[in-house]
Tab-separated table of C-alpha atoms and ligand atoms in Angstrom:
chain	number	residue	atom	x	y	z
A	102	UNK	CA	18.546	173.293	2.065
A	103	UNK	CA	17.421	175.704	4.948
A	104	UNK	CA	20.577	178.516	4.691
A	105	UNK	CA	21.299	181.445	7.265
A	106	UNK	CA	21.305	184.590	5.262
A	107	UNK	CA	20.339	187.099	7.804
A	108	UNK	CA	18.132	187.275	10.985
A	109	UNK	CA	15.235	188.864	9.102
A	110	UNK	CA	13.486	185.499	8.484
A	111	UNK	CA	13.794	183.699	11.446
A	112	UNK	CA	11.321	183.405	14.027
A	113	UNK	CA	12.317	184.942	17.709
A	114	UNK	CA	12.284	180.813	18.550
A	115	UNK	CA	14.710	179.833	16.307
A	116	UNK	CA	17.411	182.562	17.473
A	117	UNK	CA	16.613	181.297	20.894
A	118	UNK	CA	16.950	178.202	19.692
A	119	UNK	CA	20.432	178.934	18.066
A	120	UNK	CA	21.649	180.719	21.349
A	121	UNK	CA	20.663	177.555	23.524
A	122	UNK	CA	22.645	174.902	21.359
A	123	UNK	CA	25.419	177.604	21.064
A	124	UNK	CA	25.660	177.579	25.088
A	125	UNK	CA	25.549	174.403	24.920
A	126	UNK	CA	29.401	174.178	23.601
A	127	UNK	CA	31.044	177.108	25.654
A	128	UNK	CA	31.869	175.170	28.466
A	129	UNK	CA	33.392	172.217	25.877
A	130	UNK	CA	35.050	174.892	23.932
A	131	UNK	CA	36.713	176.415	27.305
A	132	UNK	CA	38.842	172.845	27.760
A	133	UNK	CA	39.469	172.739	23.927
A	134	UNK	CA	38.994	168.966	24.344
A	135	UNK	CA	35.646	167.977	22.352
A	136	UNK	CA	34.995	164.413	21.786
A	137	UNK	CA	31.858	165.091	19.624
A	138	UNK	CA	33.218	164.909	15.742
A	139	UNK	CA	29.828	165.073	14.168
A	140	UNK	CA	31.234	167.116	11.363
A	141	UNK	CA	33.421	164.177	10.620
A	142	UNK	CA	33.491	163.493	6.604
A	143	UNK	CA	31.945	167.024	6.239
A	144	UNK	CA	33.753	169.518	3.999
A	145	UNK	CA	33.222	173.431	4.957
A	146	UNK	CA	34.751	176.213	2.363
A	147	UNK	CA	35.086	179.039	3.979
A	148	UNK	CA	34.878	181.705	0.944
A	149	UNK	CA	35.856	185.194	1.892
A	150	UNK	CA	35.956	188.032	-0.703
A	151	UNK	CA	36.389	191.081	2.390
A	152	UNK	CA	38.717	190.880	5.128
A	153	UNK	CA	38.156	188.844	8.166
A	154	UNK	CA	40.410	188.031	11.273
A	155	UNK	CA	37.592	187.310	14.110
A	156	UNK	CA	34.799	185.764	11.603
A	157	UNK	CA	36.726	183.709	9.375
A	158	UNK	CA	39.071	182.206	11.975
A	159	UNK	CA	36.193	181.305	14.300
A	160	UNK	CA	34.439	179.549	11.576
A	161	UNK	CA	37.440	177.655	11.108
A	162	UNK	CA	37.911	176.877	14.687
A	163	UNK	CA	34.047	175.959	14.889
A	164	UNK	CA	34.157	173.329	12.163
A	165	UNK	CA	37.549	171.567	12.601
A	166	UNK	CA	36.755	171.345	16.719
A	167	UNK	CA	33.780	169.320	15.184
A	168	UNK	CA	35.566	167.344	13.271
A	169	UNK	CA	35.248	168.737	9.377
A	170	UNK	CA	37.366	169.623	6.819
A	171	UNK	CA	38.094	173.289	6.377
A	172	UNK	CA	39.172	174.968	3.226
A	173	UNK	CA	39.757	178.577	3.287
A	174	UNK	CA	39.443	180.747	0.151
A	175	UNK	CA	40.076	184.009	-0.116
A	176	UNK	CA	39.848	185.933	-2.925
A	177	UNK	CA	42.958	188.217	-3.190
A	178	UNK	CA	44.708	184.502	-3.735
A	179	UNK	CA	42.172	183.030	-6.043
A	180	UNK	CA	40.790	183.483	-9.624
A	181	UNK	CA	38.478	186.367	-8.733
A	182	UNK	CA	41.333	188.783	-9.164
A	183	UNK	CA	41.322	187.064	-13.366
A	184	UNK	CA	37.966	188.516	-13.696
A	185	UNK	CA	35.907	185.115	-12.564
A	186	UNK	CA	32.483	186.278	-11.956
A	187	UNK	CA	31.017	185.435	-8.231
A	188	UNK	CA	28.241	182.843	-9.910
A	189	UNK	CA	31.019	180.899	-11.554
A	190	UNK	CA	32.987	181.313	-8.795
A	191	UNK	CA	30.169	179.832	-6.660
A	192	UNK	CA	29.466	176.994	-9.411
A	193	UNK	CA	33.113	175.767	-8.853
A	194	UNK	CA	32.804	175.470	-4.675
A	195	UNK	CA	29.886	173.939	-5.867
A	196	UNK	CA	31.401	171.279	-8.408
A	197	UNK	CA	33.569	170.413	-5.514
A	198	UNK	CA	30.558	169.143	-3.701
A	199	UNK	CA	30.913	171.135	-0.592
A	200	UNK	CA	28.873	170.365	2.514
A	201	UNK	CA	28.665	173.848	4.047
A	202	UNK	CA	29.698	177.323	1.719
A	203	UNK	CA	30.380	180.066	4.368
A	204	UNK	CA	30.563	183.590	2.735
A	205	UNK	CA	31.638	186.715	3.341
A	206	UNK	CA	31.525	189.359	0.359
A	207	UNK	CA	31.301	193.286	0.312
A	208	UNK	CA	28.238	193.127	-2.323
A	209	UNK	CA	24.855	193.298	-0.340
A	210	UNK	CA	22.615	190.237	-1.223
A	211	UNK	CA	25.561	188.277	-2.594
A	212	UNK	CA	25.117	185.435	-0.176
A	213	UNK	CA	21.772	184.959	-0.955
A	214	UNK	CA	22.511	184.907	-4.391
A	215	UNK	CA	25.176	181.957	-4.353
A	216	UNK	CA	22.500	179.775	-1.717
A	217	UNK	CA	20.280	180.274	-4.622
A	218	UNK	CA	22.892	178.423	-6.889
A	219	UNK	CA	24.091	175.686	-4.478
A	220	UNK	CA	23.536	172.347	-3.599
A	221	UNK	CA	24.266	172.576	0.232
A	222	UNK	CA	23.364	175.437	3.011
A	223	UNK	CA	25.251	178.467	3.052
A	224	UNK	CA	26.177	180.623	5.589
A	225	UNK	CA	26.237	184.068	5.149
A	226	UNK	CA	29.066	185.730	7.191
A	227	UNK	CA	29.151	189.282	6.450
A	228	UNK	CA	27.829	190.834	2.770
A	229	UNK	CA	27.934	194.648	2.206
A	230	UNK	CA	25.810	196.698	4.349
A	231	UNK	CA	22.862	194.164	4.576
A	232	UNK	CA	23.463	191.938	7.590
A	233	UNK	CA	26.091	189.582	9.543
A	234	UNK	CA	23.806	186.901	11.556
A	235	UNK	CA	26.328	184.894	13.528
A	236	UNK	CA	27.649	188.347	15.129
A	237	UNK	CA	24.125	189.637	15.656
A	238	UNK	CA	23.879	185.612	17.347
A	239	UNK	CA	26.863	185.986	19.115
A	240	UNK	CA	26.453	189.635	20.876
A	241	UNK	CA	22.578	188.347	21.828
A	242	UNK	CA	24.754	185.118	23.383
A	243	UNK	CA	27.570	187.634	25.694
A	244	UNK	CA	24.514	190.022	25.977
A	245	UNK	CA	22.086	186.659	27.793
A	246	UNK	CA	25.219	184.877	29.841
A	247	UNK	CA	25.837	188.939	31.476
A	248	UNK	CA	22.686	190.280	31.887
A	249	UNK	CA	20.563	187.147	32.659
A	250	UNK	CA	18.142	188.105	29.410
A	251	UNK	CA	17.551	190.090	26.815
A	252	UNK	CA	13.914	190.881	27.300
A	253	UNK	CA	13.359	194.780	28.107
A	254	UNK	CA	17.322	195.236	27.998
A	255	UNK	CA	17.772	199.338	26.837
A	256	UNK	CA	20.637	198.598	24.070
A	257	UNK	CA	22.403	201.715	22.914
A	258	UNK	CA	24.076	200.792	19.144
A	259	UNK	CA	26.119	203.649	18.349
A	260	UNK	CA	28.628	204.689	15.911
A	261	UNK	CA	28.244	204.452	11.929
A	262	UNK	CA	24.451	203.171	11.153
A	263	UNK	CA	24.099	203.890	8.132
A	264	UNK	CA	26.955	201.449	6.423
A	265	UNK	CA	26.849	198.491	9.301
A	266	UNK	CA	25.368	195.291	8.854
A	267	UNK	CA	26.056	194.305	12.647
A	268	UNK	CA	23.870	197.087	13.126
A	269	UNK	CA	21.263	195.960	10.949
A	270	UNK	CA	21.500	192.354	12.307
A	271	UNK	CA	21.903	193.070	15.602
A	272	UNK	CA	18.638	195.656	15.534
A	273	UNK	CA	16.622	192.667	13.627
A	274	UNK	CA	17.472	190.133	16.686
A	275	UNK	CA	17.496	192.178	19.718
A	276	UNK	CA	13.989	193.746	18.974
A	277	UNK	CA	12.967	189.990	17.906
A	278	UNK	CA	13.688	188.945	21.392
A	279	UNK	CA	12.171	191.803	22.918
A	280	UNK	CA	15.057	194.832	24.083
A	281	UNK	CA	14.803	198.410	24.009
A	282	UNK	CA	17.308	199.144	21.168
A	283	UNK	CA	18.202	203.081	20.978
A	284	UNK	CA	20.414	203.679	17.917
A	285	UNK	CA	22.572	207.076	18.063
A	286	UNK	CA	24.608	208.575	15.242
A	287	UNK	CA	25.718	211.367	13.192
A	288	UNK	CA	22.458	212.330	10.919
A	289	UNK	CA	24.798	211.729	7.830
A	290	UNK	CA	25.527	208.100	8.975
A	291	UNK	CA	21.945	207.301	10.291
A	292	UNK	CA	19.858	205.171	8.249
A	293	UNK	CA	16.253	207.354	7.062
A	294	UNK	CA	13.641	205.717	8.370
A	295	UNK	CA	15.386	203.856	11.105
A	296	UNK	CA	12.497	203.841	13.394
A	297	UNK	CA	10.492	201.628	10.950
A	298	UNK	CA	12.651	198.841	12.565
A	299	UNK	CA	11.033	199.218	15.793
A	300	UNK	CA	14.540	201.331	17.284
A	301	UNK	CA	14.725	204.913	18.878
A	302	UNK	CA	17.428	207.072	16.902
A	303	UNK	CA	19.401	209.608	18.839
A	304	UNK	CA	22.442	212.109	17.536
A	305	UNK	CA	23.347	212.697	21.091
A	306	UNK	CA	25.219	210.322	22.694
A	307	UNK	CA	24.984	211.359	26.051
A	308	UNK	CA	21.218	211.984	25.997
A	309	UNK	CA	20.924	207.908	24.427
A	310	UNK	CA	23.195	206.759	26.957
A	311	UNK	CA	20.582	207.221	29.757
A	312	UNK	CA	20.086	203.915	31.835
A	313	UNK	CA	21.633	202.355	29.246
A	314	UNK	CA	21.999	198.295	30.192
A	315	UNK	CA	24.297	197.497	27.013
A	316	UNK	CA	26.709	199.962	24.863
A	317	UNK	CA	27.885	198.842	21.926
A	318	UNK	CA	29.930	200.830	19.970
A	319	UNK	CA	30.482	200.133	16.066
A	320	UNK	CA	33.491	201.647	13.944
A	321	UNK	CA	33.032	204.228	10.890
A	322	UNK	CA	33.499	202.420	7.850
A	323	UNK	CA	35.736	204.838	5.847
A	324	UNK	CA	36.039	201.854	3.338
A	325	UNK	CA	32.020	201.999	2.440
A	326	UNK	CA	31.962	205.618	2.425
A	327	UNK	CA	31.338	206.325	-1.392
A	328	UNK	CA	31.964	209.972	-1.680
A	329	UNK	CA	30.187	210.800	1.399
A	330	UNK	CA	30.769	212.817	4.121
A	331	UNK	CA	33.616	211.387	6.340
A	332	UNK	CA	33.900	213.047	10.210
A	333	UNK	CA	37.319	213.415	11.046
A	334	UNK	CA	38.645	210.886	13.909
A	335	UNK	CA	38.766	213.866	15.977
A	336	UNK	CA	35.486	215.470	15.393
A	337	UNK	CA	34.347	211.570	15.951
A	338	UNK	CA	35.566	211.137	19.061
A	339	UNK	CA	34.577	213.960	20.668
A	340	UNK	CA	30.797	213.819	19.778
A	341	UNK	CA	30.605	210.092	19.895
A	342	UNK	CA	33.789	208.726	21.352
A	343	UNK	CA	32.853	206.088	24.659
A	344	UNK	CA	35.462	207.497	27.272
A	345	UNK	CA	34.924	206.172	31.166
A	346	UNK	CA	33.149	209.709	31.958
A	347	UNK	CA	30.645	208.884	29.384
A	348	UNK	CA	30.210	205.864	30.166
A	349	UNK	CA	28.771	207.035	34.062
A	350	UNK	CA	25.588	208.101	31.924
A	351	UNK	CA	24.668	204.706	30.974
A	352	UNK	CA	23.281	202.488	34.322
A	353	UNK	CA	25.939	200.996	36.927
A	354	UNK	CA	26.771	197.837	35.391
A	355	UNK	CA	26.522	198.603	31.839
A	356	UNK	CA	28.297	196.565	29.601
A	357	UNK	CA	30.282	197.936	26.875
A	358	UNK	CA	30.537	196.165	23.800
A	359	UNK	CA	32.118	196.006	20.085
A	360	UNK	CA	31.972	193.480	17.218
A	361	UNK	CA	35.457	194.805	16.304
A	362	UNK	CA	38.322	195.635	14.638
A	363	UNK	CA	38.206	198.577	16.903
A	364	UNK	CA	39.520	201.697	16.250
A	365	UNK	CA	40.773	202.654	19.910
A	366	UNK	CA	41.233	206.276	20.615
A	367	UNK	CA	38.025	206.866	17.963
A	368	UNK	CA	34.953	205.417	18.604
A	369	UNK	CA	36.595	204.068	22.132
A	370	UNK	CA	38.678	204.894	24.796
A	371	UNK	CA	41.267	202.203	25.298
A	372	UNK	CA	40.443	202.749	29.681
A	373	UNK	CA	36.497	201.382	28.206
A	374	UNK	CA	38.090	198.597	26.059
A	375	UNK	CA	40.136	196.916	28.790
A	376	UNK	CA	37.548	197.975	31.424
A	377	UNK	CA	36.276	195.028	33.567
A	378	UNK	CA	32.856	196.236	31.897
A	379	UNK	CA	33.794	195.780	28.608
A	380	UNK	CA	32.615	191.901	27.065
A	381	UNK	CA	34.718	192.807	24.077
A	382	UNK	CA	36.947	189.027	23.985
A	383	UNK	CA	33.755	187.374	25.329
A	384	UNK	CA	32.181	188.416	21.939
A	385	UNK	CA	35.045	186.800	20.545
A	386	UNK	CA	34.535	183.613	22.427
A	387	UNK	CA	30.988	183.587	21.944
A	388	UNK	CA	31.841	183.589	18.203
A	389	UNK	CA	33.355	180.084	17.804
A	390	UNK	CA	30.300	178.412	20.424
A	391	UNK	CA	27.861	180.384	17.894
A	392	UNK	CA	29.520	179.201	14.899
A	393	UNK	CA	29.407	175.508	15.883
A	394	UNK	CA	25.679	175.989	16.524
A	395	UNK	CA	24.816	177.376	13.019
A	396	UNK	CA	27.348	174.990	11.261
A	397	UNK	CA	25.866	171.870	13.404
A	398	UNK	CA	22.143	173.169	12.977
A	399	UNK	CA	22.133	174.102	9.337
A	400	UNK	CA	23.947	170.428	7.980
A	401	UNK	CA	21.471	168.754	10.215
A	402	UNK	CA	19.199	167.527	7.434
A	403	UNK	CA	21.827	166.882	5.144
A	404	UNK	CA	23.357	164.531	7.992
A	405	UNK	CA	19.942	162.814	8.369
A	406	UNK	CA	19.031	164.416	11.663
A	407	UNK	CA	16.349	166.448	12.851
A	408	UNK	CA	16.780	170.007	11.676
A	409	UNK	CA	15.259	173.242	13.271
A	410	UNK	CA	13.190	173.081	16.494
B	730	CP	N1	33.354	191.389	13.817
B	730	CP	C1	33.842	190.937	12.643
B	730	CP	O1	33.102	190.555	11.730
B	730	CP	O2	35.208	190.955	12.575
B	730	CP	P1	36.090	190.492	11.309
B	730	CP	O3	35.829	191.482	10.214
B	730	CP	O4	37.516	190.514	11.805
B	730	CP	O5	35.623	189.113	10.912
């Protein structure tokens, strides 16, 4: 089975080709009315070790509006908290003969792990600080319908590097399709060796914000912190808050986005969040077309149709 564990891997056509059958249900998905059950008899577990609100309820949206049968898990309910290692855990979705495993766990290369042990694609929907490809899709989706293209697009990905695998995805797919990505942090929460990745690092935000087509501003994640240094919300905000005046740096019609849960007043002004600029609930939106697209595409060959372009 052909699984989606990151971005790194896949060719710039295949995103493309995710993002074109992912537009292809945003219009459907606007009357809520699709006809097209080709999910039917299908059984998705959605298995989520971390906490999700946007992710794991658009991946449940995404497969019942095509017609499967969606099973959440989540672990603070489930035999995890008995000690029930993530292998054995993954043996039992298995057992159950799941169609489509989507994961989300805070251990870094634990998706690819469990697609190594299953018998159907998995999809991997957030794991530790390594990536999170159906938000990287999603953001490259709002980031096309606005702008027209991605292509030669100066994206300024700011906030908390170092610990965020939007980042990380997001970097891998917008160079892939050609943008100017400038990255901009604190040096404690940038990543060495960022540029390697084909990005421009910045600590000040002001100087990255320059002609800046796309903002999109990422949340410090106290929770993956590990003893480091933590910058108070205060200090935060001040260096690398987006307020309105800060936002007049970046070019006239910039848009401002953020994969969420935001932390308004820190890493954004609530006047940016609700700003007609802002995509912020387009991202959202974007999320369930994206998520039929990668749940449609990946079960294609187990459904007897033609897979990847
Ligand atoms: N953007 C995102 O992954 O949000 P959740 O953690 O709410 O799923």
């Amino acid at each position: 089975h052909r699984h989606l564990t990151g971005i790194e891997g896949l060719q710039p056509h295949e995103i493309v080709f995710l993002l074109d059958e992912a537009d292809g249900w945003v219009a459907a998905n606007r009357t809520r009315a699709i006809s097209d059950k080709r999910l039917g008899g299908l059984t998705l577990i959605n298995a989520f070790f971390e906490n999700s609100t946007r992710t794991l309820l658009s991946f449940e949206i995404a497969g019942k509006r095509l017609g499967a049968d969606v099973i959440n898990m989540h672990a603070a309910q489930s035999s995890v908290k008995k000690g029930e290692t993530l292998i054995d855990t993954a043996m039992t979705l298995n057992a159950m003969r799941a169609d489509v495993i989507v994961i989300r766990h805070m251990s870094s290369g634990a998706v690819r792990l469990i697609a190594g042990k299953v018998d159907c694609p998995v999809l991997n929907a957030g794991d530790g600080q390594h990536e999170h490809p159906t938000q990287a899709l999603l953001d490259a989706l709002t980031i096309r319908r606005r702008r027209g293209t991605i292509a030669g697009q100066r994206v300024v990905i700011c906030g908390d590097i170092l610990h965020s695998r939007v980042a990380r995805s997001n970097i891998l797919a917008l160079t892939a399709l050609a943008a100017e990505v400038r990255v901009c942090a604190p040096a404690t929460l940038m990543p060495e060796g960022i540029e390697r990745m084909g990005v421009t690092p910045f600590t000040d935000f002001d100087t990255a914000l320059e002609g800046a087509d796309v903002v999109m501003m990422l949340r410090v994640q106290n929770e993956r912190m590990a003893g480091g240094f933590i910058p108070s919300n205060r200090e935060f905000h001040l260096r690398y808050g987006l307020t309105l005046k800060r936002l007049e740096r970046a070019g006239p019609d910039a848009l401002v986005m953020h994969p969420g849960p935001m932390n308004r007043g820190v890493e954004i002004d609530s006047a940016v969040a609700d700003h007609a600029r802002s995509a912020i609930t387009e991202q959202v939106e974007m999320g369930v077309a994206v998520r039929m697209a990668c749940l449609d595409v990946l079960t294609r060959r187990s459904r007897g149709v033609a897979g990847w372009a």
